[in-house]
């Protein structure tokens, strides 16, 4: 006889009918916040990886009468171990870079623009950048080495603060879920006070009574959590499609960010409904045990 | 078995409804608890089945001082006590069978054993055809028999019954009293609150008489042949 039987008719309470939906909503919101941070983290990693292998050297134009410092700089760079290649941007390419701002009327010579050198380094054995900087400054006064660090650091700081906010939101949602379960459980305790008292008086341990509430909470939490997860996945897929539709100029130029989660991130998202169910279960158990302590 | 020393009890901040109760019920004894309505019979039983705590005095059950017994050990004591509540307190959404099975389930017995015991007992109280009936669909007397079955199913060492024959006809009352006597012969200690003087006289067990919250212990009468 494996019939599932509740001594306390919790499954007939009105308040209990809403619990899965509330939990579904909470898991949905938490899922969006969490996948947002995961995507951001992935994007940051991507930028990090694609930008750390490249550096830019700026060589200021020569003073009037002085020799062009560019050949010396190139020789220095190419002679540095760890540097894979050092290619100067042609003047035409430099002009093209500034054309959107200044138009094509002025030539780089007239503007005395710095020359840019595109530097590729071996990420496995990178050169000592500090030493390289000093030597560059000696070879060509005013030459600067830009390793994009500043830009990446600022980006990382931004991403971190967004992530912290998102995680705080997830924590708040968790707190709201706990409160919701506490109130639902208390309502259940009040509605079924008579039955609980009988169980108590015929010798049921607190754990026996709590088990009924906690089983119920686990089940409702899981059901609601799965609905929430489904909504999250549907939303991610939907935004992913919309993002792909805006990628008119190739993968790198999208209006919406790519919302693709890495493989290892999916289990993290899938753990949300489980976490919701476990939180609901533990909260129900704790609430019931606390209330029963007041019985003689 | 049941020992009270100068026990007083009040509900909340109300007046004392029991005063200076001192008694010592021996293991295997059989007492009727009598007294006018409002005298405190139910309240006295509540103290015995640990639904209320005394406001003063000492209560010991099965040789243990209840006030100093850790809370986690109380369920085991409660399982040795069977209670027939004055208002039955059957669980509405459970069938007669499941109501009676409750104490065994709470105690963790196997379903097979439970099925056997419960079916047999319900047959014994004349409810073989009502196993699956909800309490609400039963008559007052039938509900009372379910309540009694639930109280005795766990073969308690102490059986407390509050007006257990109030809703049944004389013949069923006699039959239930005989069940109680059988249990008493097997060693169960009984306290039965009743207004039914005829039964008290007929069965002639010791009597605890409450009057306005105070106890007058009458001598056990000679048991009449009957
Ligand atoms: N829950 C309660 N809260 C406050 N007072 C109560 C409560 N239960 C009983 N009383 C009071 O305690 C006194 C004794 O009541 P009790 O129910 O013990 O009497 P009783 O002897 O069982 O009466 P009856 O024969 O009518 O069942 C009464 O004055 C009653 O008003
Ligand atoms: Mg009473």
Coordinates of C-alpha atoms and ligand atoms in Angstrom, one line a residue:
Chain A
X1 CA 0.0 0.0 0.0
X2 CA 2.1 2.9 -1.3
X3 CA -0.8 5.4 -1.2
X4 CA 0.4 8.8 -0.3
X5 CA -1.4 9.9 2.8
X6 CA -1.3 13.2 4.7
X7 CA -2.6 13.1 8.2
X8 CA -2.9 16.9 7.9
X9 CA -4.9 17.9 4.8
X10 CA -2.4 20.6 3.8
X11 CA -3.1 20.0 0.1
X12 CA -6.5 21.5 0.4
X13 CA -5.5 24.9 1.7
X14 CA -6.2 27.9 -0.5
X15 CA -3.0 29.6 0.5
X16 CA -1.0 26.5 -0.7
X17 CA -2.4 26.8 -4.2
X18 CA -0.5 30.1 -4.7
X19 CA 2.8 29.0 -3.3
X20 CA 4.1 27.3 -6.4
X21 CA 3.2 30.3 -8.5
X22 CA 4.9 32.7 -6.2
X23 CA 8.0 30.4 -6.1
X24 CA 7.9 30.1 -9.9
X25 CA 8.0 33.9 -10.2
X26 CA 10.8 34.2 -7.7
X27 CA 12.9 31.5 -9.4
X28 CA 12.2 33.2 -12.8
X29 CA 13.5 36.6 -11.5
X30 CA 16.4 35.0 -9.8
X31 CA 17.1 33.0 -12.9
X32 CA 17.2 36.1 -15.0
X33 CA 19.5 37.9 -12.6
X34 CA 21.8 34.9 -12.3
X35 CA 22.0 34.3 -16.1
X36 CA 22.6 38.0 -16.6
X37 CA 25.7 37.8 -14.4
X38 CA 26.8 34.6 -16.0
X39 CA 26.6 36.1 -19.5
X40 CA 28.4 39.2 -18.4
X41 CA 31.1 37.1 -16.8
X42 CA 31.5 35.1 -20.0
X43 CA 31.7 38.3 -22.1
X44 CA 34.4 39.7 -19.8
X45 CA 36.4 36.6 -20.0
X46 CA 36.1 36.7 -23.8
X47 CA 37.3 40.4 -24.0
X48 CA 40.1 39.5 -21.6
X49 CA 41.3 36.7 -23.7
X50 CA 41.0 38.5 -27.1
X51 CA 42.7 41.7 -25.8
X52 CA 45.5 40.4 -23.7
X53 CA 47.4 39.1 -26.7
X54 CA 47.5 42.5 -28.3
X55 CA 49.1 45.8 -27.4
X56 CA 49.4 49.1 -29.0
X57 CA 52.5 51.3 -29.0
X58 CA 52.1 55.0 -29.7
X59 CA 55.0 56.8 -31.2
X60 CA 54.8 60.6 -31.2
X61 CA 55.8 62.4 -34.4
X62 CA 59.4 63.5 -34.6
X63 CA 60.3 67.0 -33.6
X64 CA 61.1 69.2 -36.5
X65 CA 64.5 68.3 -37.8
X66 CA 64.9 65.1 -35.7
X67 CA 65.0 61.7 -37.4
X68 CA 61.8 59.6 -37.5
X69 CA 61.9 57.5 -34.3
X70 CA 59.7 54.8 -35.8
X71 CA 62.4 52.5 -37.2
X72 CA 64.3 52.5 -33.9
X73 CA 61.1 51.6 -32.0
X74 CA 60.3 48.8 -34.4
X75 CA 63.8 47.4 -34.1
X76 CA 63.6 47.6 -30.4
X77 CA 60.2 45.9 -30.3
X78 CA 61.2 43.1 -32.8
X79 CA 64.3 42.4 -30.8
X80 CA 62.4 41.9 -27.6
X81 CA 61.8 38.2 -26.6
X82 CA 58.1 37.4 -26.3
X83 CA 57.0 39.8 -29.1
X84 CA 55.6 37.8 -32.0
X85 CA 55.2 40.7 -34.4
X86 CA 55.2 44.5 -34.5
X87 CA 53.5 46.1 -37.4
X88 CA 53.1 49.8 -37.8
X89 CA 49.8 51.0 -39.0
X90 CA 50.3 52.8 -42.4
X91 CA 49.6 56.5 -42.4
X92 CA 46.6 55.8 -44.6
X93 CA 45.2 53.4 -42.0
X94 CA 45.8 55.9 -39.3
X95 CA 44.0 58.5 -41.4
X96 CA 41.1 56.2 -41.9
X97 CA 40.8 55.7 -38.1
X98 CA 40.3 59.4 -37.5
X99 CA 38.4 60.2 -40.7
X100 CA 35.0 59.9 -39.0
X101 CA 35.9 62.7 -36.7
X102 CA 38.1 65.0 -38.8
X103 CA 37.1 64.2 -42.4
X104 CA 39.6 63.5 -45.1
X105 CA 40.7 67.0 -45.9
X106 CA 43.6 66.9 -43.5
X107 CA 46.5 64.4 -43.9
X108 CA 48.3 62.8 -40.9
X109 CA 51.5 64.7 -41.8
X110 CA 49.7 68.0 -41.5
X111 CA 48.2 67.0 -38.2
X112 CA 51.4 65.5 -36.7
X113 CA 49.5 62.4 -35.6
X114 CA 51.3 59.8 -33.5
X115 CA 52.1 56.5 -35.4
X116 CA 50.5 53.4 -34.0
X117 CA 52.3 50.1 -33.9
X118 CA 50.2 46.9 -33.5
X119 CA 52.1 44.5 -31.2
X120 CA 51.3 40.8 -30.9
X121 CA 52.8 39.0 -28.0
X122 CA 53.1 35.4 -27.0
X123 CA 50.5 35.0 -24.2
X124 CA 52.4 32.0 -22.9
X125 CA 55.7 33.9 -22.5
X126 CA 54.9 37.6 -22.5
X127 CA 57.6 40.2 -22.4
X128 CA 58.4 42.2 -19.3
X129 CA 56.1 45.1 -20.0
X130 CA 57.6 47.4 -17.3
X131 CA 61.1 47.0 -18.7
X132 CA 59.9 47.4 -22.2
X133 CA 58.2 50.7 -21.3
X134 CA 61.5 52.1 -19.9
X135 CA 63.4 51.1 -22.9
X136 CA 60.8 52.5 -25.3
X137 CA 60.9 55.8 -23.5
X138 CA 64.6 55.9 -23.9
X139 CA 64.5 55.0 -27.6
X140 CA 61.7 57.5 -28.5
X141 CA 60.8 60.1 -25.9
X142 CA 57.0 60.2 -25.5
X143 CA 56.4 56.6 -26.9
X144 CA 53.7 54.9 -24.9
X145 CA 52.7 51.3 -24.5
X146 CA 49.0 50.7 -24.2
X147 CA 48.1 47.2 -23.0
X148 CA 44.3 48.0 -22.7
X149 CA 44.7 47.2 -19.0
X150 CA 43.1 50.4 -17.9
X151 CA 40.1 49.9 -20.2
X152 CA 39.7 46.2 -19.2
X153 CA 40.1 47.1 -15.5
X154 CA 37.3 49.6 -15.7
X155 CA 35.2 47.2 -17.6
X156 CA 35.9 44.5 -15.0
X157 CA 34.9 46.9 -12.2
X158 CA 31.7 47.7 -14.0
X159 CA 30.9 44.1 -14.5
X160 CA 31.7 43.3 -10.9
X161 CA 29.4 45.9 -9.6
X162 CA 26.6 44.8 -11.9
X163 CA 27.2 41.2 -10.7
X164 CA 27.1 42.2 -7.1
X165 CA 23.8 44.0 -7.6
X166 CA 22.4 41.0 -9.4
X167 CA 23.6 38.6 -6.6
X168 CA 22.1 40.9 -4.0
X169 CA 18.8 40.7 -5.9
X170 CA 19.0 36.9 -5.9
X171 CA 19.7 37.0 -2.2
X172 CA 16.7 39.3 -1.6
X173 CA 14.5 37.0 -3.7
X174 CA 15.6 34.2 -1.5
X175 CA 14.7 36.1 1.6
X176 CA 11.3 36.9 0.2
X177 CA 10.8 33.2 -0.6
X178 CA 11.7 32.3 3.0
X179 CA 9.2 34.8 4.4
X180 CA 6.5 33.6 2.0
X181 CA 7.0 30.0 3.1
X182 CA 7.0 31.1 6.8
X183 CA 3.6 32.8 6.4
X184 CA 2.1 30.0 4.4
X185 CA 3.3 27.5 7.0
X186 CA 1.9 29.6 9.8
X187 CA -1.4 29.8 8.1
X188 CA -1.4 26.0 7.7
X189 CA -0.5 25.6 11.4
X190 CA -3.4 27.8 12.3
X191 CA -5.9 26.2 10.0
X192 CA -5.0 22.7 11.1
X193 CA -4.5 23.4 14.7
X194 CA -7.1 20.9 15.9
X195 CA -5.6 18.0 13.9
X196 CA -2.1 18.9 14.9
X197 CA -3.1 18.9 18.6
X198 CA -4.6 15.5 18.2
X199 CA -1.4 14.2 16.6
X200 CA 0.6 15.8 19.4
X201 CA -1.6 14.2 22.1
X202 CA -1.4 10.7 20.7
X203 CA 2.3 10.9 20.9
X204 CA 3.5 12.2 17.5
X205 CA 7.0 13.6 17.7
X206 CA 7.5 17.2 16.5
X207 CA 9.5 15.7 13.6
X208 CA 6.5 13.6 12.5
X209 CA 4.3 16.6 12.3
X210 CA 7.0 18.8 10.7
X211 CA 7.6 16.1 8.1
X212 CA 4.1 16.5 6.7
X213 CA 4.6 20.3 6.2
X214 CA 8.1 19.9 4.9
X215 CA 7.2 17.2 2.4
X216 CA 4.5 19.5 1.1
X217 CA 6.8 22.5 0.9
X218 CA 9.4 20.5 -0.9
X219 CA 6.9 19.3 -3.5
X220 CA 5.4 22.8 -4.0
X221 CA 8.8 24.4 -4.1
X222 CA 10.0 22.0 -6.7
X223 CA 6.9 22.3 -8.8
X224 CA 7.1 26.1 -8.7
X225 CA 10.8 26.1 -9.2
X226 CA 10.6 24.0 -12.4
X227 CA 8.0 26.3 -13.9
X228 CA 10.3 29.3 -13.0
X229 CA 13.2 27.6 -14.6
X230 CA 11.2 26.8 -17.8
X231 CA 10.2 30.5 -18.0
X232 CA 13.9 31.5 -17.6
X233 CA 15.1 29.2 -20.3
X234 CA 12.3 30.3 -22.7
X235 CA 13.2 33.9 -22.1
X236 CA 17.0 33.3 -22.7
X237 CA 16.3 31.4 -25.9
X238 CA 13.9 34.2 -27.0
X239 CA 16.4 36.9 -26.3
X240 CA 19.1 34.8 -28.0
X241 CA 17.0 34.6 -31.1
X242 CA 16.3 38.3 -31.1
X243 CA 20.0 39.0 -30.6
X244 CA 20.9 36.8 -33.6
X245 CA 18.4 38.7 -35.7
X246 CA 20.2 41.9 -35.0
X247 CA 23.6 40.5 -35.9
X248 CA 23.4 42.0 -39.4
X249 CA 27.1 42.8 -39.6
X250 CA 28.4 39.5 -38.4
X251 CA 28.7 38.0 -34.9
X252 CA 30.8 40.8 -33.5
X253 CA 28.4 43.6 -34.2
X254 CA 25.1 42.9 -32.3
X255 CA 22.7 45.3 -30.8
X256 CA 21.9 42.8 -28.1
X257 CA 24.6 40.9 -26.3
X258 CA 24.9 37.3 -27.1
X259 CA 23.0 35.5 -24.3
X260 CA 24.7 32.2 -24.7
X261 CA 25.6 30.4 -21.5
X262 CA 28.7 28.3 -21.2
X263 CA 28.1 24.6 -20.7
X264 CA 29.2 24.7 -17.1
X265 CA 26.7 27.5 -16.4
X266 CA 23.6 25.5 -17.2
X267 CA 23.8 23.3 -14.1
X268 CA 24.1 26.4 -12.0
X269 CA 20.9 27.7 -13.4
X270 CA 19.2 24.3 -13.1
X271 CA 20.2 24.3 -9.4
X272 CA 17.8 27.2 -8.8
X273 CA 14.6 25.3 -8.5
X274 CA 16.4 22.7 -6.3
X275 CA 17.6 25.5 -4.1
X276 CA 14.1 27.0 -4.0
X277 CA 12.6 23.6 -3.0
X278 CA 15.2 23.0 -0.3
X279 CA 14.8 26.5 1.1
X280 CA 11.0 26.0 1.2
X281 CA 11.4 22.6 2.9
X282 CA 13.8 23.8 5.5
X283 CA 11.8 26.9 6.2
X284 CA 8.6 24.9 6.7
X285 CA 10.4 22.5 9.0
X286 CA 11.9 25.2 11.1
X287 CA 8.7 27.1 11.3
X288 CA 6.7 24.1 12.4
X289 CA 9.2 23.0 15.0
X290 CA 9.3 26.4 16.4
X291 CA 5.6 26.6 16.7
X292 CA 5.3 23.1 18.2
X293 CA 7.8 24.0 21.0
X294 CA 5.0 26.1 22.4
X295 CA 2.8 23.1 23.0
X296 CA 3.2 21.5 26.4
Chain B
X1 CA 1.2 4.9 38.1
X2 CA -0.5 8.3 38.3
X3 CA 0.4 10.5 41.3
X4 CA -0.8 14.0 42.0
X5 CA 0.5 16.1 44.9
X6 CA -1.3 19.3 45.8
X7 CA -2.0 20.0 42.2
X8 CA -3.7 23.2 41.3
X9 CA -4.7 24.3 37.8
X10 CA -6.0 27.4 36.1
X11 CA -6.7 28.3 32.5
X12 CA -4.6 31.4 31.6
X13 CA -5.1 34.0 34.3
X14 CA -8.5 32.6 35.3
X15 CA -9.5 31.2 38.6
X16 CA -8.3 27.8 39.8
X17 CA -10.5 25.1 38.3
X18 CA -8.7 22.4 40.2
X19 CA -7.5 22.8 43.8
X20 CA -5.2 20.7 46.0
X21 CA -5.6 17.5 44.1
X22 CA -3.7 14.7 45.8
X23 CA -4.1 11.2 44.6
X24 CA -2.2 8.0 43.8
X25 CA -3.7 5.6 41.3
X26 CA -2.1 2.2 41.4
X27 CA -1.1 0.4 38.3
X28 CA -3.9 -1.8 37.1
X29 CA -6.6 0.1 39.0
X30 CA -10.0 1.1 37.5
X31 CA -11.5 4.4 38.6
X32 CA -14.7 6.2 37.7
X33 CA -14.4 10.0 37.7
X34 CA -17.7 11.6 38.6
X35 CA -18.9 15.0 39.6
X36 CA -21.4 17.6 38.3
X37 CA -20.9 19.4 35.1
X38 CA -18.2 22.0 35.4
X39 CA -16.6 20.3 38.4
X40 CA -13.3 19.9 36.5
X41 CA -13.4 16.2 35.3
X42 CA -12.1 17.1 31.8
X43 CA -9.5 19.4 33.2
X44 CA -8.2 16.7 35.5
X45 CA -7.9 14.3 32.6
X46 CA -6.1 16.9 30.5
X47 CA -3.5 17.1 33.2
X48 CA -3.2 13.3 33.0
X49 CA -2.8 13.2 29.2
X50 CA -0.4 16.1 29.2
X51 CA -2.5 18.5 27.3
X52 CA -2.2 21.1 30.1
X53 CA 0.4 21.8 32.7
X54 CA -0.5 22.3 36.4
X55 CA -0.1 25.8 37.8
X56 CA 1.2 24.3 41.0
X57 CA 1.9 20.9 42.6
X58 CA 3.6 17.8 41.3
X59 CA 2.4 15.3 38.7
X60 CA 4.2 12.0 38.1
X61 CA 3.2 9.4 35.5
X62 CA 4.8 6.0 35.2
X63 CA 7.1 7.0 38.1
X64 CA 8.4 10.1 36.3
X65 CA 8.0 13.7 37.4
X66 CA 6.5 15.4 34.4
X67 CA 7.9 18.8 35.2
X68 CA 11.4 17.6 35.0
X69 CA 11.0 15.3 32.1
X70 CA 12.7 16.6 28.9
X71 CA 10.3 17.6 26.2
X72 CA 11.7 15.1 23.7
X73 CA 10.8 12.2 26.0
X74 CA 7.1 13.2 26.3
X75 CA 5.9 11.6 23.1
X76 CA 7.0 8.2 24.3
X77 CA 5.0 8.8 27.5
X78 CA 2.0 10.0 25.5
X79 CA 2.0 6.8 23.5
X80 CA 1.4 4.8 26.6
X81 CA -1.7 6.8 27.3
X82 CA -4.9 6.3 25.4
X83 CA -7.5 9.1 25.4
X84 CA -11.1 9.1 24.5
X85 CA -11.9 12.9 24.2
X86 CA -15.2 14.2 25.3
X87 CA -15.6 15.8 21.9
X88 CA -14.0 12.8 20.1
X89 CA -11.6 14.9 18.1
X90 CA -11.7 12.6 15.1
X91 CA -9.9 13.9 12.0
X92 CA -12.5 14.9 9.5
X93 CA -10.7 14.2 6.3
X94 CA -9.5 10.7 7.3
X95 CA -11.6 7.6 7.1
X96 CA -12.7 5.7 10.3
X97 CA -9.9 3.2 9.5
X98 CA -7.2 5.9 9.2
X99 CA -8.4 7.7 12.3
X100 CA -8.0 4.5 14.3
X101 CA -4.7 3.7 12.6
X102 CA -3.2 7.1 13.5
X103 CA -1.6 6.1 16.9
X104 CA 0.0 3.1 15.2
X105 CA 1.3 5.1 12.3
X106 CA 2.7 7.8 14.6
X107 CA 4.4 5.0 16.5
X108 CA 5.9 3.7 13.2
X109 CA 4.2 0.3 12.9
X110 CA 4.1 -1.5 9.6
X111 CA 1.0 -1.1 7.4
X112 CA 0.3 -4.8 7.3
X113 CA 0.1 -5.0 11.1
X114 CA -1.9 -1.8 11.2
X115 CA -4.4 -3.2 8.7
X116 CA -4.9 -6.3 10.7
X117 CA -5.3 -4.7 14.1
X118 CA -7.5 -1.8 13.0
X119 CA -9.9 -4.0 11.0
X120 CA -10.3 -6.4 13.9
X121 CA -10.9 -3.7 16.4
X122 CA -13.4 -1.8 14.3
X123 CA -15.3 -5.1 13.7
X124 CA -15.3 -5.6 17.5
X125 CA -17.0 -2.2 18.1
X126 CA -19.5 -3.0 15.3
X127 CA -18.1 -0.8 12.6
X128 CA -16.9 -3.4 10.2
X129 CA -18.9 -1.9 7.4
X130 CA -17.8 1.7 8.1
X131 CA -14.0 1.3 7.6
X132 CA -13.9 3.9 4.8
X133 CA -16.6 6.2 6.2
X134 CA -15.6 9.8 7.0
X135 CA -16.5 10.8 10.6
X136 CA -18.9 13.4 9.4
X137 CA -21.1 10.6 7.8
X138 CA -21.2 8.6 11.1
X139 CA -23.8 9.0 13.8
X140 CA -22.7 10.3 17.2
X141 CA -22.5 6.9 18.7
X142 CA -20.6 5.5 15.8
X143 CA -18.1 8.4 16.0
X144 CA -17.7 7.7 19.7
X145 CA -16.9 4.1 19.0
X146 CA -14.3 5.2 16.5
X147 CA -12.8 7.5 19.1
X148 CA -12.7 4.6 21.6
X149 CA -11.1 2.3 19.1
X150 CA -8.4 5.0 18.4
X151 CA -7.8 5.3 22.1
X152 CA -7.3 1.5 22.7
X153 CA -5.6 0.5 19.5
X154 CA -2.1 1.0 20.8
X155 CA -2.8 -1.1 24.0
X156 CA -2.1 1.8 26.3
X157 CA -0.9 1.3 29.9
X158 CA -3.2 4.1 30.9
X159 CA -6.6 4.7 29.4
X160 CA -8.4 7.9 30.0
X161 CA -12.0 8.2 28.8
X162 CA -14.1 11.3 29.0
X163 CA -17.8 10.4 28.9
X164 CA -17.1 7.5 26.6
X165 CA -20.7 6.2 26.8
X166 CA -22.5 9.5 26.4
X167 CA -23.8 8.9 23.0
X168 CA -24.5 5.1 22.8
X169 CA -27.4 3.0 23.9
X170 CA -27.3 1.0 27.1
X171 CA -26.4 -2.2 25.4
X172 CA -23.4 -0.6 23.6
X173 CA -22.4 1.2 26.8
X174 CA -22.3 -2.2 28.6
X175 CA -20.3 -3.7 25.7
X176 CA -17.8 -0.8 25.8
X177 CA -17.5 -1.1 29.6
X178 CA -16.7 -4.8 29.2
X179 CA -14.0 -3.9 26.6
X180 CA -12.5 -1.6 29.2
X181 CA -12.7 -4.3 31.9
X182 CA -11.0 -6.7 29.5
X183 CA -8.2 -4.2 29.1
X184 CA -8.1 -3.6 32.8
X185 CA -7.6 -7.4 33.3
X186 CA -4.7 -7.3 30.9
X187 CA -3.1 -4.6 33.1
X188 CA -4.3 -1.3 31.7
X189 CA -5.0 1.4 34.3
X190 CA -8.3 3.2 33.6
X191 CA -9.9 6.4 34.6
X192 CA -13.4 6.9 33.1
X193 CA -15.2 10.2 33.5
X194 CA -19.0 9.6 33.4
X195 CA -22.3 11.0 34.4
X196 CA -23.9 7.6 34.2
X197 CA -24.5 6.6 37.8
X198 CA -26.1 3.4 36.7
X199 CA -22.9 2.2 35.2
X200 CA -20.8 3.3 38.2
X201 CA -23.1 1.4 40.5
X202 CA -23.2 -1.6 38.2
X203 CA -19.5 -2.0 37.7
X204 CA -18.7 -0.9 41.2
X205 CA -15.1 0.3 40.7
X206 CA -13.4 2.9 42.8
X207 CA -14.6 6.4 42.3
X208 CA -12.9 9.7 42.2
X209 CA -15.5 12.4 42.9
X210 CA -14.9 16.0 41.9
X211 CA -16.9 18.8 43.4
X212 CA -16.1 22.3 42.5
X213 CA -12.5 21.5 41.6
X214 CA -11.8 19.5 44.7
X215 CA -11.5 15.8 45.1
X216 CA -13.3 13.4 47.4
X217 CA -12.0 9.9 47.0
X218 CA -14.7 7.4 47.8
X219 CA -14.0 3.9 48.9
X220 CA -14.2 1.3 46.3
X221 CA -17.4 -0.6 46.7
X222 CA -17.8 -4.3 46.8
X223 CA -18.0 -5.4 43.2
X224 CA -21.5 -6.6 42.5
X225 CA -22.0 -9.7 40.6
X226 CA -23.4 -8.9 37.3
Ligands
LIG1 N1 -10.3 25.9 27.8 C1 -10.8 26.5 28.9 N2 -10.6 27.8 29.2 C2 -11.0 28.4 30.3 N3 -11.8 27.8 31.2 C3 -12.1 26.5 31.0 C4 -11.6 25.8 29.8 N4 -12.1 24.5 29.9 C5 -12.8 24.4 31.0 N5 -12.9 25.6 31.7 C6 -13.5 25.9 32.9 O1 -13.0 24.9 33.9 C7 -14.0 24.4 34.7 C8 -14.1 22.9 34.7 O2 -14.4 22.5 33.3 P1 -14.3 21.0 32.9 O3 -14.5 21.0 31.4 O4 -13.1 20.4 33.5 O5 -15.6 20.4 33.6 P2 -16.2 19.0 33.5 O6 -16.3 18.4 34.9 O7 -15.5 18.1 32.5 O8 -17.7 19.3 33.0 P3 -18.6 18.4 32.0 O9 -19.2 17.3 32.9 O10 -19.7 19.3 31.6 O11 -17.8 17.9 30.9 C9 -15.3 25.0 34.2 O12 -15.7 26.1 35.0 C10 -15.0 25.6 32.8 O13 -15.7 26.8 32.6
LIG2 MG1 -15.9 17.4 30.7

